[in-house]
Amino acid sequence: MMLGETLKLLARTSDDSIAVELLPDLVLLGRARAAAAAAELSLNQFVLAACRAFLDRGGEEEWSQLMSRLRDGAEPGVTLVALAVQRRLDAGACGCGGGGRDEGAAA
């Protein structure tokens, strides 16, 4: 699934099937579900907000990591979602922002 299509599906789909499909790592999926519930968001909304935050504010090292994984043949949508969700969860865990509703959750 291409990146633009991924983001559109996350924004349009009311159930969490798209986010579940994009997060095959069960540990990451569980953490994302818990964080989404804590932020009173659907899993799709949480993942979409994480992706948008990554695209808007991802650092040089994060983009380099993404490009490296894509060069190795990783699927763009799944790869971005995993990095973006991990970044958002890490930001929420450290108390340095990014874990709540304020990062563009509304579609």
mmCIF file with all atom_site columns, C-alpha atoms in Angstrom:
data_model
loop_
_atom_site.group_PDB
_atom_site.id
_atom_site.type_symbol
_atom_site.label_atom_id
_atom_site.label_alt_id
_atom_site.label_comp_id
_atom_site.label_asym_id
_atom_site.label_entity_id
_atom_site.label_seq_id
_atom_site.pdbx_PDB_ins_code
_atom_site.Cartn_x
_atom_site.Cartn_y
_atom_site.Cartn_z
_atom_site.occupancy
_atom_site.B_iso_or_equiv
_atom_site.pdbx_formal_charge
_atom_site.auth_seq_id
_atom_site.auth_comp_id
_atom_site.auth_asym_id
_atom_site.auth_atom_id
_atom_site.pdbx_PDB_model_num
ATOM 1   C CA . MET A 1 1   ? 0.000   0.000  0.000  1.00 0.00 ? 1   MET A CA 1
ATOM 2   C CA . MET A 1 2   ? 1.404   3.387  -0.977 1.00 0.00 ? 2   MET A CA 1
ATOM 3   C CA . LEU A 1 3   ? 1.743   6.174  1.559  1.00 0.00 ? 3   LEU A CA 1
ATOM 4   C CA . GLY A 1 4   ? -0.927  8.540  0.204  1.00 0.00 ? 4   GLY A CA 1
ATOM 5   C CA . GLU A 1 5   ? -3.410  5.694  -0.055 1.00 0.00 ? 5   GLU A CA 1
ATOM 6   C CA . THR A 1 6   ? -2.547  4.623  3.485  1.00 0.00 ? 6   THR A CA 1
ATOM 7   C CA . LEU A 1 7   ? -3.262  8.055  4.942  1.00 0.00 ? 7   LEU A CA 1
ATOM 8   C CA . LYS A 1 8   ? -6.525  8.388  3.007  1.00 0.00 ? 8   LYS A CA 1
ATOM 9   C CA . LEU A 1 9   ? -7.730  4.995  4.226  1.00 0.00 ? 9   LEU A CA 1
ATOM 10  C CA . LEU A 1 10  ? -6.877  5.838  7.833  1.00 0.00 ? 10  LEU A CA 1
ATOM 11  C CA . ALA A 1 11  ? -8.866  9.066  7.568  1.00 0.00 ? 11  ALA A CA 1
ATOM 12  C CA . ARG A 1 12  ? -11.887 7.483  5.836  1.00 0.00 ? 12  ARG A CA 1
ATOM 13  C CA . THR A 1 13  ? -12.256 4.156  7.623  1.00 0.00 ? 13  THR A CA 1
ATOM 14  C CA . SER A 1 14  ? -14.340 4.108  10.786 1.00 0.00 ? 14  SER A CA 1
ATOM 15  C CA . ASP A 1 15  ? -13.192 0.744  12.118 1.00 0.00 ? 15  ASP A CA 1
ATOM 16  C CA . ASP A 1 16  ? -9.621  -0.034 13.137 1.00 0.00 ? 16  ASP A CA 1
ATOM 17  C CA . SER A 1 17  ? -9.005  -2.647 10.441 1.00 0.00 ? 17  SER A CA 1
ATOM 18  C CA . ILE A 1 18  ? -6.621  -0.437 8.455  1.00 0.00 ? 18  ILE A CA 1
ATOM 19  C CA . ALA A 1 19  ? -4.485  0.423  11.489 1.00 0.00 ? 19  ALA A CA 1
ATOM 20  C CA . VAL A 1 20  ? -4.413  -3.233 12.562 1.00 0.00 ? 20  VAL A CA 1
ATOM 21  C CA . GLU A 1 21  ? -3.271  -4.227 9.069  1.00 0.00 ? 21  GLU A CA 1
ATOM 22  C CA . LEU A 1 22  ? -0.530  -1.575 9.151  1.00 0.00 ? 22  LEU A CA 1
ATOM 23  C CA . LEU A 1 23  ? 0.779   -2.627 12.577 1.00 0.00 ? 23  LEU A CA 1
ATOM 24  C CA . PRO A 1 24  ? 1.749   -6.294 12.231 1.00 0.00 ? 24  PRO A CA 1
ATOM 25  C CA . ASP A 1 25  ? 3.993   -6.030 15.330 1.00 0.00 ? 25  ASP A CA 1
ATOM 26  C CA . LEU A 1 26  ? 1.606   -7.164 18.070 1.00 0.00 ? 26  LEU A CA 1
ATOM 27  C CA . VAL A 1 27  ? 3.514   -5.422 20.861 1.00 0.00 ? 27  VAL A CA 1
ATOM 28  C CA . LEU A 1 28  ? 3.482   -2.113 18.986 1.00 0.00 ? 28  LEU A CA 1
ATOM 29  C CA . LEU A 1 29  ? -0.199  -2.640 18.150 1.00 0.00 ? 29  LEU A CA 1
ATOM 30  C CA . GLY A 1 30  ? -1.058  -3.236 21.807 1.00 0.00 ? 30  GLY A CA 1
ATOM 31  C CA . ARG A 1 31  ? 0.858   -0.156 22.931 1.00 0.00 ? 31  ARG A CA 1
ATOM 32  C CA . ALA A 1 32  ? -0.808  1.935  20.221 1.00 0.00 ? 32  ALA A CA 1
ATOM 33  C CA . ARG A 1 33  ? -4.266  0.717  21.228 1.00 0.00 ? 33  ARG A CA 1
ATOM 34  C CA . ALA A 1 34  ? -3.608  1.602  24.862 1.00 0.00 ? 34  ALA A CA 1
ATOM 35  C CA . ALA A 1 35  ? -2.284  5.056  23.960 1.00 0.00 ? 35  ALA A CA 1
ATOM 36  C CA . ALA A 1 36  ? -5.218  5.687  21.613 1.00 0.00 ? 36  ALA A CA 1
ATOM 37  C CA . ALA A 1 37  ? -7.695  4.732  24.329 1.00 0.00 ? 37  ALA A CA 1
ATOM 38  C CA . ALA A 1 38  ? -5.919  6.973  26.845 1.00 0.00 ? 38  ALA A CA 1
ATOM 39  C CA . ALA A 1 39  ? -6.129  9.866  24.372 1.00 0.00 ? 39  ALA A CA 1
ATOM 40  C CA . GLU A 1 40  ? -9.802  9.050  23.655 1.00 0.00 ? 40  GLU A CA 1
ATOM 41  C CA . LEU A 1 41  ? -9.057  8.384  19.980 1.00 0.00 ? 41  LEU A CA 1
ATOM 42  C CA . SER A 1 42  ? -9.800  5.477  17.709 1.00 0.00 ? 42  SER A CA 1
ATOM 43  C CA . LEU A 1 43  ? -6.757  3.462  16.726 1.00 0.00 ? 43  LEU A CA 1
ATOM 44  C CA . ASN A 1 44  ? -7.046  4.829  13.174 1.00 0.00 ? 44  ASN A CA 1
ATOM 45  C CA . GLN A 1 45  ? -7.126  8.420  14.466 1.00 0.00 ? 45  GLN A CA 1
ATOM 46  C CA . PHE A 1 46  ? -4.093  7.777  16.671 1.00 0.00 ? 46  PHE A CA 1
ATOM 47  C CA . VAL A 1 47  ? -2.105  6.216  13.821 1.00 0.00 ? 47  VAL A CA 1
ATOM 48  C CA . LEU A 1 48  ? -3.111  8.980  11.406 1.00 0.00 ? 48  LEU A CA 1
ATOM 49  C CA . ALA A 1 49  ? -2.069  11.666 13.891 1.00 0.00 ? 49  ALA A CA 1
ATOM 50  C CA . ALA A 1 50  ? 1.247   9.883  14.459 1.00 0.00 ? 50  ALA A CA 1
ATOM 51  C CA . CYS A 1 51  ? 1.880   9.747  10.700 1.00 0.00 ? 51  CYS A CA 1
ATOM 52  C CA . ARG A 1 52  ? 0.984   13.396 10.218 1.00 0.00 ? 52  ARG A CA 1
ATOM 53  C CA . ALA A 1 53  ? 3.256   14.408 13.110 1.00 0.00 ? 53  ALA A CA 1
ATOM 54  C CA . PHE A 1 54  ? 6.098   12.371 11.629 1.00 0.00 ? 54  PHE A CA 1
ATOM 55  C CA . LEU A 1 55  ? 5.610   13.923 8.193  1.00 0.00 ? 55  LEU A CA 1
ATOM 56  C CA . ASP A 1 56  ? 5.411   17.441 9.656  1.00 0.00 ? 56  ASP A CA 1
ATOM 57  C CA . ARG A 1 57  ? 8.053   17.247 12.371 1.00 0.00 ? 57  ARG A CA 1
ATOM 58  C CA . GLY A 1 58  ? 10.186  14.143 11.874 1.00 0.00 ? 58  GLY A CA 1
ATOM 59  C CA . GLY A 1 59  ? 13.860  14.769 12.450 1.00 0.00 ? 59  GLY A CA 1
ATOM 60  C CA . GLU A 1 60  ? 16.676  14.210 10.007 1.00 0.00 ? 60  GLU A CA 1
ATOM 61  C CA . GLU A 1 61  ? 17.720  10.972 11.705 1.00 0.00 ? 61  GLU A CA 1
ATOM 62  C CA . GLU A 1 62  ? 14.150  9.628  11.603 1.00 0.00 ? 62  GLU A CA 1
ATOM 63  C CA . TRP A 1 63  ? 13.802  10.429 7.909  1.00 0.00 ? 63  TRP A CA 1
ATOM 64  C CA . SER A 1 64  ? 17.160  8.821  7.236  1.00 0.00 ? 64  SER A CA 1
ATOM 65  C CA . GLN A 1 65  ? 16.006  5.684  9.045  1.00 0.00 ? 65  GLN A CA 1
ATOM 66  C CA . LEU A 1 66  ? 12.784  5.644  6.998  1.00 0.00 ? 66  LEU A CA 1
ATOM 67  C CA . MET A 1 67  ? 14.628  6.093  3.690  1.00 0.00 ? 67  MET A CA 1
ATOM 68  C CA . SER A 1 68  ? 17.089  3.337  4.604  1.00 0.00 ? 68  SER A CA 1
ATOM 69  C CA . ARG A 1 69  ? 14.268  0.896  5.332  1.00 0.00 ? 69  ARG A CA 1
ATOM 70  C CA . LEU A 1 70  ? 12.495  1.815  2.117  1.00 0.00 ? 70  LEU A CA 1
ATOM 71  C CA . ARG A 1 71  ? 15.718  1.324  0.151  1.00 0.00 ? 71  ARG A CA 1
ATOM 72  C CA . ASP A 1 72  ? 15.910  -2.168 1.645  1.00 0.00 ? 72  ASP A CA 1
ATOM 73  C CA . GLY A 1 73  ? 12.530  -2.930 0.078  1.00 0.00 ? 73  GLY A CA 1
ATOM 74  C CA . ALA A 1 74  ? 10.193  -2.321 3.002  1.00 0.00 ? 74  ALA A CA 1
ATOM 75  C CA . GLU A 1 75  ? 6.559   -1.507 2.225  1.00 0.00 ? 75  GLU A CA 1
ATOM 76  C CA . PRO A 1 76  ? 6.135   2.301  2.433  1.00 0.00 ? 76  PRO A CA 1
ATOM 77  C CA . GLY A 1 77  ? 2.838   2.473  4.334  1.00 0.00 ? 77  GLY A CA 1
ATOM 78  C CA . VAL A 1 78  ? 3.693   -0.161 6.925  1.00 0.00 ? 78  VAL A CA 1
ATOM 79  C CA . THR A 1 79  ? 7.205   1.200  7.407  1.00 0.00 ? 79  THR A CA 1
ATOM 80  C CA . LEU A 1 80  ? 6.098   4.791  7.940  1.00 0.00 ? 80  LEU A CA 1
ATOM 81  C CA . VAL A 1 81  ? 3.291   3.771  10.281 1.00 0.00 ? 81  VAL A CA 1
ATOM 82  C CA . ALA A 1 82  ? 5.621   1.679  12.442 1.00 0.00 ? 82  ALA A CA 1
ATOM 83  C CA . LEU A 1 83  ? 8.198   4.470  12.723 1.00 0.00 ? 83  LEU A CA 1
ATOM 84  C CA . ALA A 1 84  ? 5.576   7.168  13.286 1.00 0.00 ? 84  ALA A CA 1
ATOM 85  C CA . VAL A 1 85  ? 3.697   5.220  15.953 1.00 0.00 ? 85  VAL A CA 1
ATOM 86  C CA . GLN A 1 86  ? 6.920   4.267  17.728 1.00 0.00 ? 86  GLN A CA 1
ATOM 87  C CA . ARG A 1 87  ? 8.008   7.932  17.671 1.00 0.00 ? 87  ARG A CA 1
ATOM 88  C CA . ARG A 1 88  ? 4.675   9.062  19.116 1.00 0.00 ? 88  ARG A CA 1
ATOM 89  C CA . LEU A 1 89  ? 4.690   6.406  21.816 1.00 0.00 ? 89  LEU A CA 1
ATOM 90  C CA . ASP A 1 90  ? 8.270   7.261  22.767 1.00 0.00 ? 90  ASP A CA 1
ATOM 91  C CA . ALA A 1 91  ? 7.425   10.974 22.919 1.00 0.00 ? 91  ALA A CA 1
ATOM 92  C CA . GLY A 1 92  ? 4.434   10.254 25.160 1.00 0.00 ? 92  GLY A CA 1
ATOM 93  C CA . ALA A 1 93  ? 6.472   7.975  27.425 1.00 0.00 ? 93  ALA A CA 1
ATOM 94  C CA . CYS A 1 94  ? 9.229   10.526 27.962 1.00 0.00 ? 94  CYS A CA 1
ATOM 95  C CA . GLY A 1 95  ? 6.782   13.324 28.738 1.00 0.00 ? 95  GLY A CA 1
ATOM 96  C CA . CYS A 1 96  ? 8.170   15.429 25.899 1.00 0.00 ? 96  CYS A CA 1
ATOM 97  C CA . GLY A 1 97  ? 4.877   15.715 24.022 1.00 0.00 ? 97  GLY A CA 1
ATOM 98  C CA . GLY A 1 98  ? 3.269   13.781 21.220 1.00 0.00 ? 98  GLY A CA 1
ATOM 99  C CA . GLY A 1 99  ? 1.146   11.402 23.225 1.00 0.00 ? 99  GLY A CA 1
ATOM 100 C CA . GLY A 1 100 ? -2.116  13.311 23.338 1.00 0.00 ? 100 GLY A CA 1
ATOM 101 C CA . ARG A 1 101 ? -4.846  14.696 21.153 1.00 0.00 ? 101 ARG A CA 1
ATOM 102 C CA . ASP A 1 102 ? -2.952  17.848 20.177 1.00 0.00 ? 102 ASP A CA 1
ATOM 103 C CA . GLU A 1 103 ? -1.089  16.403 17.204 1.00 0.00 ? 103 GLU A CA 1
ATOM 104 C CA . GLY A 1 104 ? -3.663  16.718 14.477 1.00 0.00 ? 104 GLY A CA 1
ATOM 105 C CA . ALA A 1 105 ? -5.875  13.793 15.372 1.00 0.00 ? 105 ALA A CA 1
ATOM 106 C CA . ALA A 1 106 ? -8.915  15.211 13.621 1.00 0.00 ? 106 ALA A CA 1
ATOM 107 C CA . ALA A 1 107 ? -9.101  14.290 9.963  1.00 0.00 ? 107 ALA A CA 1
#
